[in-house]
Coordinates of C-alpha atoms in Angstrom, one line a residue:
Chain A
M134 CA 244.8 120.2 142.6
S135 CA 244.8 123.2 144.8
L136 CA 243.9 123.1 148.4
L137 CA 240.7 125.2 147.7
L138 CA 239.5 122.8 145.0
T139 CA 240.3 119.8 147.3
V140 CA 238.2 121.4 150.0
V141 CA 235.4 122.1 147.6
Y142 CA 235.5 118.5 146.4
H143 CA 235.3 117.1 149.9
L144 CA 232.6 119.5 150.9
S145 CA 230.5 118.5 147.9
R146 CA 231.1 114.9 148.5
L147 CA 230.3 115.0 152.2
T148 CA 227.2 117.2 151.6
L149 CA 225.9 114.8 149.1
A150 CA 226.7 111.8 151.3
G151 CA 224.8 113.4 154.2
V152 CA 221.8 114.3 152.1
F153 CA 221.4 110.9 150.5
L154 CA 222.2 108.9 153.6
Y155 CA 219.5 110.8 155.5
A156 CA 217.0 110.6 152.6
G157 CA 217.6 106.9 152.1
Y158 CA 217.6 105.9 155.7
I159 CA 214.3 107.5 156.7
K160 CA 212.6 106.2 153.6
A161 CA 214.0 102.7 154.0
D162 CA 212.7 102.9 157.6
D163 CA 209.1 103.3 156.4
P164 CA 208.7 101.9 152.9
V165 CA 204.9 101.8 153.1
A166 CA 204.6 105.5 153.8
F167 CA 207.2 106.2 151.1
A168 CA 205.1 104.0 148.7
G169 CA 202.2 106.3 149.4
Q170 CA 204.3 109.3 148.5
V171 CA 205.4 107.6 145.2
A172 CA 201.8 106.8 144.6
N173 CA 200.9 110.5 144.9
Y174 CA 202.8 111.2 141.7
Q175 CA 200.1 109.0 139.9
I176 CA 202.6 107.6 137.4
L177 CA 203.2 104.0 138.3
P178 CA 200.7 101.2 138.6
Y179 CA 199.7 100.5 142.2
A180 CA 202.1 97.6 143.0
W181 CA 205.1 99.3 141.4
N182 CA 205.0 102.1 143.9
F183 CA 205.9 99.5 146.5
L184 CA 208.7 98.1 144.4
V185 CA 210.2 101.6 144.0
A186 CA 209.7 102.3 147.7
A187 CA 211.4 99.0 148.6
T188 CA 214.5 99.5 146.6
L189 CA 215.2 103.2 145.9
P190 CA 216.1 104.1 149.5
Y191 CA 218.8 101.4 149.6
L192 CA 220.3 102.8 146.4
E193 CA 220.5 106.2 148.0
V194 CA 222.0 104.8 151.2
M195 CA 224.6 102.8 149.3
C196 CA 225.6 105.8 147.2
G197 CA 225.8 107.9 150.3
V198 CA 228.0 105.4 152.1
L199 CA 230.4 105.3 149.1
L200 CA 230.6 109.1 149.0
L201 CA 231.2 109.2 152.7
L202 CA 234.0 106.7 152.5
N203 CA 235.4 108.4 149.4
K204 CA 235.3 105.1 147.5
R205 CA 233.8 104.5 144.1
V206 CA 232.9 108.1 144.1
R207 CA 232.2 108.5 140.4
P208 CA 230.0 105.4 140.0
A209 CA 228.0 106.6 143.0
L210 CA 227.8 110.1 141.6
L211 CA 226.7 108.7 138.2
V212 CA 223.9 106.8 139.9
L213 CA 222.8 109.8 141.9
F214 CA 223.0 112.0 138.9
V215 CA 220.7 109.8 136.9
L216 CA 218.3 109.5 139.8
N217 CA 218.3 113.2 140.3
L218 CA 217.6 113.8 136.6
I219 CA 214.6 111.4 136.9
F220 CA 213.4 113.2 140.0
M221 CA 213.6 116.5 138.3
L222 CA 211.7 115.2 135.3
L223 CA 209.1 113.8 137.5
L224 CA 208.8 117.0 139.5
S225 CA 208.6 119.1 136.3
Y226 CA 205.8 116.8 135.0
T227 CA 204.1 117.1 138.4
I228 CA 204.2 120.9 138.2
A229 CA 203.0 120.8 134.7
R230 CA 200.0 118.7 135.7
G231 CA 199.3 121.1 138.6
L232 CA 199.5 118.5 141.3
D233 CA 200.2 120.0 144.7
I234 CA 201.8 117.1 146.5
D235 CA 204.7 116.6 148.9
C236 CA 207.7 115.6 146.9
G237 CA 208.5 112.6 149.1
C238 CA 212.1 113.4 149.0
F239 CA 212.8 113.0 152.7
N240 CA 210.7 112.0 155.7
P241 CA 207.5 110.2 154.5
D242 CA 205.8 110.8 157.8
S243 CA 206.7 114.5 158.1
E244 CA 203.9 116.9 158.6
S245 CA 205.8 119.6 156.7
K246 CA 205.4 119.6 152.9
T247 CA 208.0 120.3 150.3
S248 CA 206.3 121.5 147.1
P249 CA 207.4 120.1 143.8
L250 CA 208.8 123.5 142.8
M251 CA 210.9 123.8 146.0
A252 CA 212.1 120.2 145.5
L253 CA 213.0 121.0 141.9
W254 CA 215.2 123.9 143.0
R255 CA 216.8 121.7 145.7
D256 CA 217.5 119.0 143.2
A257 CA 219.1 121.5 140.8
G258 CA 221.4 122.5 143.7
L259 CA 222.3 118.8 144.3
L260 CA 222.9 118.4 140.6
L261 CA 225.4 121.2 140.7
L262 CA 227.1 119.6 143.7
M263 CA 227.3 116.3 141.8
I264 CA 228.8 117.9 138.7
S265 CA 231.4 119.8 140.7
A266 CA 232.3 116.6 142.7
W267 CA 232.5 114.6 139.5
L268 CA 234.7 117.2 137.7
L269 CA 236.9 117.7 140.8
R270 CA 237.2 114.0 141.3
Y271 CA 238.3 113.7 137.7
R272 CA 240.9 116.4 138.1
Q273 CA 242.1 115.7 141.6
S274 CA 245.0 113.4 142.4
L275 CA 243.5 111.8 145.5
P276 CA 244.0 108.0 145.2
E277 CA 240.9 106.0 145.0
E278 CA 240.8 102.2 145.0
G279 CA 239.9 101.0 141.5
D280 CA 240.3 104.5 140.0
A281 CA 243.9 104.2 139.1
G282 CA 244.8 106.1 136.0
E283 CA 241.9 108.6 136.2
Chain B
M245 CA 229.5 114.8 132.4
S246 CA 232.7 113.1 131.6
S247 CA 234.9 114.6 128.9
L248 CA 235.6 111.0 127.7
P249 CA 232.2 109.4 127.7
L250 CA 233.2 106.4 125.7
S251 CA 236.6 105.9 127.3
P252 CA 237.4 102.6 129.1
T253 CA 237.4 104.5 132.4
F254 CA 233.9 105.8 131.8
K255 CA 232.8 102.3 130.7
R256 CA 234.1 101.0 134.0
I257 CA 232.3 103.7 135.9
L258 CA 229.2 102.8 134.1
L259 CA 229.6 99.1 134.9
E260 CA 230.2 99.8 138.5
A261 CA 227.2 102.1 138.7
L262 CA 225.2 99.3 137.2
I263 CA 226.5 96.8 139.7
L264 CA 225.8 99.2 142.5
T265 CA 222.2 99.6 141.2
V266 CA 221.6 95.9 140.9
L267 CA 223.1 95.4 144.4
A268 CA 220.9 98.0 146.0
F269 CA 217.9 96.6 144.2
T270 CA 218.7 93.1 145.5
V271 CA 219.2 94.3 149.0
G272 CA 216.1 96.4 149.0
L273 CA 214.0 93.6 147.5
S274 CA 215.4 91.1 150.1
A275 CA 214.6 93.5 153.0
N276 CA 211.1 94.2 151.7
Y277 CA 210.3 90.9 149.9
K278 CA 207.0 90.3 151.7
L279 CA 205.8 93.8 151.2
V280 CA 206.5 93.8 147.5
M281 CA 205.1 90.3 146.9
N282 CA 201.9 91.3 148.8
A283 CA 201.6 94.4 146.7
F284 CA 202.0 92.5 143.4
T285 CA 199.6 89.7 144.5
G286 CA 197.0 92.1 145.8
K287 CA 197.5 91.1 149.4
T288 CA 198.9 94.4 150.5
V289 CA 198.5 94.8 154.2
V290 CA 198.6 98.6 154.0
A291 CA 197.9 100.5 150.9
P292 CA 199.9 103.5 149.9
I293 CA 198.8 106.4 152.1
E294 CA 197.4 108.6 149.4
Q295 CA 197.5 112.1 150.5
P296 CA 195.0 114.7 149.4
V297 CA 196.1 115.8 146.0
A298 CA 195.0 119.2 145.1
K299 CA 195.2 120.8 141.8
A300 CA 197.1 124.0 142.0
P301 CA 194.9 126.9 141.1
P302 CA 195.6 127.4 137.4
T303 CA 193.0 130.1 136.9
T304 CA 190.1 130.8 139.2
T305 CA 188.9 127.3 140.1
V306 CA 190.4 124.8 142.5
V307 CA 189.8 121.2 141.9
T308 CA 190.3 119.0 144.9
Q309 CA 190.9 115.3 144.9
A310 CA 191.2 113.3 148.0
F311 CA 191.6 109.7 148.8
P312 CA 190.6 107.8 151.9
D313 CA 193.4 106.7 154.3
P314 CA 193.8 103.0 155.0
I315 CA 193.3 101.7 158.4
E316 CA 194.4 98.4 159.9
L317 CA 192.5 96.0 162.0
D318 CA 194.3 96.9 165.3
E319 CA 193.5 100.5 164.8
I320 CA 189.8 100.0 164.3
D321 CA 188.9 99.4 167.9
E322 CA 190.3 102.7 169.0
L323 CA 188.4 104.6 166.3
L324 CA 185.2 102.6 167.1
S325 CA 185.5 103.5 170.8
E326 CA 185.7 107.1 169.7
G327 CA 182.4 106.8 167.8
A328 CA 183.5 105.8 164.3
L329 CA 180.9 104.3 162.1
L330 CA 181.5 101.1 160.1
V331 CA 180.1 101.2 156.6
D332 CA 179.7 98.1 154.4
A333 CA 180.4 98.9 150.7
R334 CA 179.3 95.4 149.5
N335 CA 176.0 94.6 147.9
I336 CA 173.0 94.2 150.1
D337 CA 173.0 90.4 149.8
D338 CA 176.5 90.1 151.1
Y339 CA 175.6 92.5 153.9
K340 CA 172.6 90.4 154.9
A341 CA 174.7 87.2 154.8
G342 CA 177.1 88.6 157.3
H343 CA 178.7 91.9 158.2
L344 CA 180.9 93.5 160.8
K345 CA 178.9 94.1 164.0
G346 CA 177.5 97.6 164.0
A347 CA 178.1 98.2 160.3
I348 CA 175.5 99.9 158.2
S349 CA 175.1 99.1 154.5
L350 CA 176.0 101.6 151.8
P351 CA 176.6 99.5 148.6
L352 CA 178.8 101.2 146.1
G353 CA 176.4 100.3 143.4
K354 CA 173.5 102.1 145.2
I355 CA 175.4 105.2 146.1
D356 CA 173.4 107.4 143.7
S357 CA 170.1 106.5 145.3
M358 CA 171.3 106.2 148.9
L359 CA 173.7 109.0 149.3
A360 CA 171.0 111.6 150.1
S361 CA 169.4 109.6 152.9
F362 CA 172.9 108.6 154.1
S363 CA 173.9 112.3 154.3
Q364 CA 170.8 113.1 156.3
Q365 CA 171.5 110.4 158.8
V366 CA 175.3 110.7 159.1
A367 CA 177.0 114.0 159.9
E368 CA 179.9 115.1 157.6
D369 CA 182.3 115.1 160.5
Q370 CA 181.5 111.6 161.4
T371 CA 184.5 109.2 161.1
L372 CA 183.7 106.5 158.6
I373 CA 185.4 103.1 158.3
L374 CA 184.6 101.5 155.0
Y375 CA 185.2 97.9 154.0
C376 CA 184.3 95.4 151.4
N377 CA 185.5 91.9 150.6
G378 CA 189.1 92.3 151.6
F379 CA 192.3 92.8 149.7
G380 CA 191.8 93.4 146.1
C381 CA 188.3 94.6 146.5
P382 CA 188.2 98.2 145.3
D383 CA 184.6 99.1 146.3
S384 CA 185.4 100.5 149.7
F385 CA 188.1 102.7 148.3
D386 CA 185.9 103.9 145.5
L387 CA 183.0 104.5 147.9
G388 CA 185.5 106.5 150.1
I389 CA 186.4 108.8 147.2
L390 CA 182.7 109.4 146.5
L391 CA 182.0 110.1 150.2
I392 CA 184.9 112.5 150.4
E393 CA 183.6 114.3 147.4
A394 CA 180.2 114.4 149.1
G395 CA 181.8 116.3 152.0
Y396 CA 182.8 113.7 154.5
Q397 CA 186.1 114.6 156.1
Q398 CA 187.1 111.5 158.0
V399 CA 187.0 108.5 155.7
R400 CA 189.1 105.5 156.3
V401 CA 189.3 102.2 154.4
Y402 CA 189.7 98.9 156.1
E403 CA 191.3 96.8 153.4
G404 CA 191.3 93.5 155.3
G405 CA 187.5 93.9 155.1
F406 CA 185.0 91.3 156.0
P407 CA 187.2 88.2 155.4
E408 CA 190.0 89.4 157.7
W409 CA 187.5 90.5 160.4
R410 CA 185.7 87.1 160.2
D411 CA 189.0 85.1 160.2
E412 CA 190.1 87.1 163.3
G413 CA 187.0 85.9 165.1
R414 CA 185.6 89.4 165.4
P415 CA 181.8 89.7 166.0
I416 CA 179.6 89.3 162.9
E417 CA 176.0 90.1 162.5
E418 CA 173.5 88.8 159.9
G419 CA 170.5 90.4 158.3
L420 CA 169.5 94.0 157.9
Q421 CA 170.2 96.5 160.7

């Protein structure tokens, strides 16, 4: 793989790692506030908002760590890809219902609000990064533990 | 995404992604076991902080929904010292039998007949702390929604309610105030 593509791969990987480490960490730090943001979507039953808030940030953090370490990159990307698709579906549904809520993507205590539409565009960008990282990972020859033969 | 979605490599990636998900779920659940259990057993210490949810203006009208924010026992003293008003959402018999010191009665079931007089006596910018029979009791939350719809801007719900207040040895009053 050319140097340019290698650089693009690592940039994509590290950007995604940074985004999801940050997003996961601050949400894991305040699960109750995050549960409130999940509840704003008005989709899950009351208690299930807490279950999502208790577990989802850890998934984001673990995927972020793997991307940062350049280990198990494609499993991590696959998880994040699926999560991102779910987020985008939720955001689209939220926009369709006309709910004007904070997306809850990052800091649950933040005063600033990210509208569902803005979050949707951001997720679309992340999705592109994931796809590029996946494809470049597939093509590139960087060794990865457990990925021999890819 | 993969050009070989059913290849052994993709199956392995899928399996590892599944393991990763289960692992994260387990870690998250372990770290927040109490919080999740409390939520599922109706003993949630703090409810989700429902933010005001406004319908985006589809045409010419704007429909606004808002939910009262929860408040914990240790925050109540500060708000009371600033002049907040305790409001008992339970029925009048429960109120007479014992209520938080200084609380006034506004039973959810009587809101239609009592809201007018309540509005005359209590200003809309008054901070209200609503409570009922503790965790799992929805009356204070439901009353909060109605009061917000009626124009009150500072409405909080004390979910621990009367049982937690009493069990903490806080002052109780009996009879009508």
